[in-house]
Amino acid sequence: MPPETPSHAAGRLDDDDYPAYTMGRAAEMIGATPGFLRAIGKARLITPLRSEGGHRRYSRYQLRIAARARELVDGGTPVEAACRIVILEDQLEEALRLNEELRRAD
């Protein structure tokens, strides 16, 4: 990621897709460990961006997805299954949103 001016970076913090959080901070925010974030990354639930130094950076959207997976895992669901469930939930939500937009357009 190229360096940003402080005012430009501050404006991006409102962007749900802006990778604003380090792995440690992201893990702390969702009550998980960095190992959990690596595991869901390996399962391809989320793909964090990398800083120029190679450090993982997470967006708020990715943290919401990770938090949902953590809830499922805490309830006893294996990580791989939790990741698949979250992906399907996300796809369903998007399909419902698009369907509603199409209904309104008619």
XYZ file of C-alpha atoms in Angstrom:
106
model
C 0.000 0.000 0.000
C 1.415 3.400 -0.885
C 1.872 5.882 1.944
C -1.019 8.280 2.409
C -1.203 11.777 3.755
C -2.839 11.994 7.194
C -5.902 13.823 5.855
C -6.417 11.299 3.035
C -6.000 8.322 5.399
C -8.441 9.844 7.910
C -11.064 10.182 5.180
C -10.667 6.510 4.277
C -11.491 5.336 7.810
C -15.186 5.663 6.958
C -14.670 3.175 4.113
C -15.744 -0.350 5.173
C -13.233 -1.841 2.735
C -10.215 0.205 3.779
C -7.577 -2.057 5.425
C -7.091 0.033 8.539
C -6.380 -2.608 11.199
C -3.269 -4.620 11.940
C -3.563 -8.299 12.726
C -3.095 -7.746 16.449
C -5.674 -4.973 16.621
C -8.121 -6.914 14.424
C -7.827 -10.006 16.619
C -8.352 -7.900 19.741
C -11.419 -6.204 18.252
C -13.204 -9.509 17.524
C -11.990 -11.313 20.635
C -9.889 -13.830 18.733
C -6.232 -14.699 18.309
C -3.975 -13.865 15.378
C -3.883 -17.630 14.739
C -7.651 -17.605 14.218
C -7.306 -14.823 11.641
C -4.583 -16.802 9.873
C -6.822 -19.916 9.899
C -9.784 -18.158 8.305
C -7.407 -16.587 5.806
C -6.082 -20.038 4.939
C -9.707 -21.217 4.535
C -10.159 -18.247 2.143
C -12.939 -16.638 4.121
C -11.082 -13.331 4.066
C -7.943 -12.210 2.287
C -6.265 -9.358 4.131
C -4.279 -6.829 2.173
C -0.566 -6.612 2.852
C 1.374 -3.509 3.784
C 4.622 -2.744 1.976
C 6.357 -4.544 4.834
C 4.208 -7.649 4.286
C 2.005 -7.221 7.363
C -1.653 -8.224 7.156
C -4.191 -5.395 7.246
C -7.936 -5.886 7.776
C -10.986 -3.803 6.887
C -14.118 -3.338 8.983
C -16.053 -5.500 6.531
C -13.505 -8.307 6.962
C -13.733 -7.960 10.730
C -17.518 -8.366 10.650
C -17.082 -11.534 8.585
C -14.350 -12.806 10.925
C -16.479 -12.065 14.005
C -19.359 -14.115 12.584
C -16.998 -17.030 11.912
C -15.660 -16.729 15.465
C -19.222 -16.969 16.844
C -19.776 -20.197 14.924
C -16.435 -21.665 15.995
C -17.111 -20.709 19.614
C -20.387 -22.635 19.269
C -18.542 -25.780 18.233
C -18.519 -25.524 14.433
C -15.188 -26.514 12.822
C -13.301 -23.578 11.238
C -13.670 -24.826 7.646
C -17.437 -25.350 8.091
C -17.840 -21.978 9.803
C -16.088 -20.295 6.893
C -18.374 -21.990 4.382
C -21.467 -21.022 6.383
C -20.365 -17.384 6.543
C -19.660 -17.326 2.796
C -23.128 -18.711 2.087
C -24.771 -16.249 4.495
C -22.950 -13.377 2.791
C -23.999 -14.604 -0.675
C -27.615 -14.947 0.454
C -27.639 -11.447 1.923
C -26.269 -10.029 -1.334
C -28.812 -11.970 -3.432
C -31.675 -10.729 -1.257
C -30.407 -7.162 -1.539
C -30.184 -7.399 -5.337
C -33.612 -9.009 -5.529
C -35.108 -6.146 -3.515
C -33.439 -3.589 -5.798
C -34.913 -5.312 -8.847
C -38.377 -5.331 -7.269
C -38.166 -1.611 -6.604
C -37.060 -0.948 -10.192
C -40.245 -2.546 -11.599
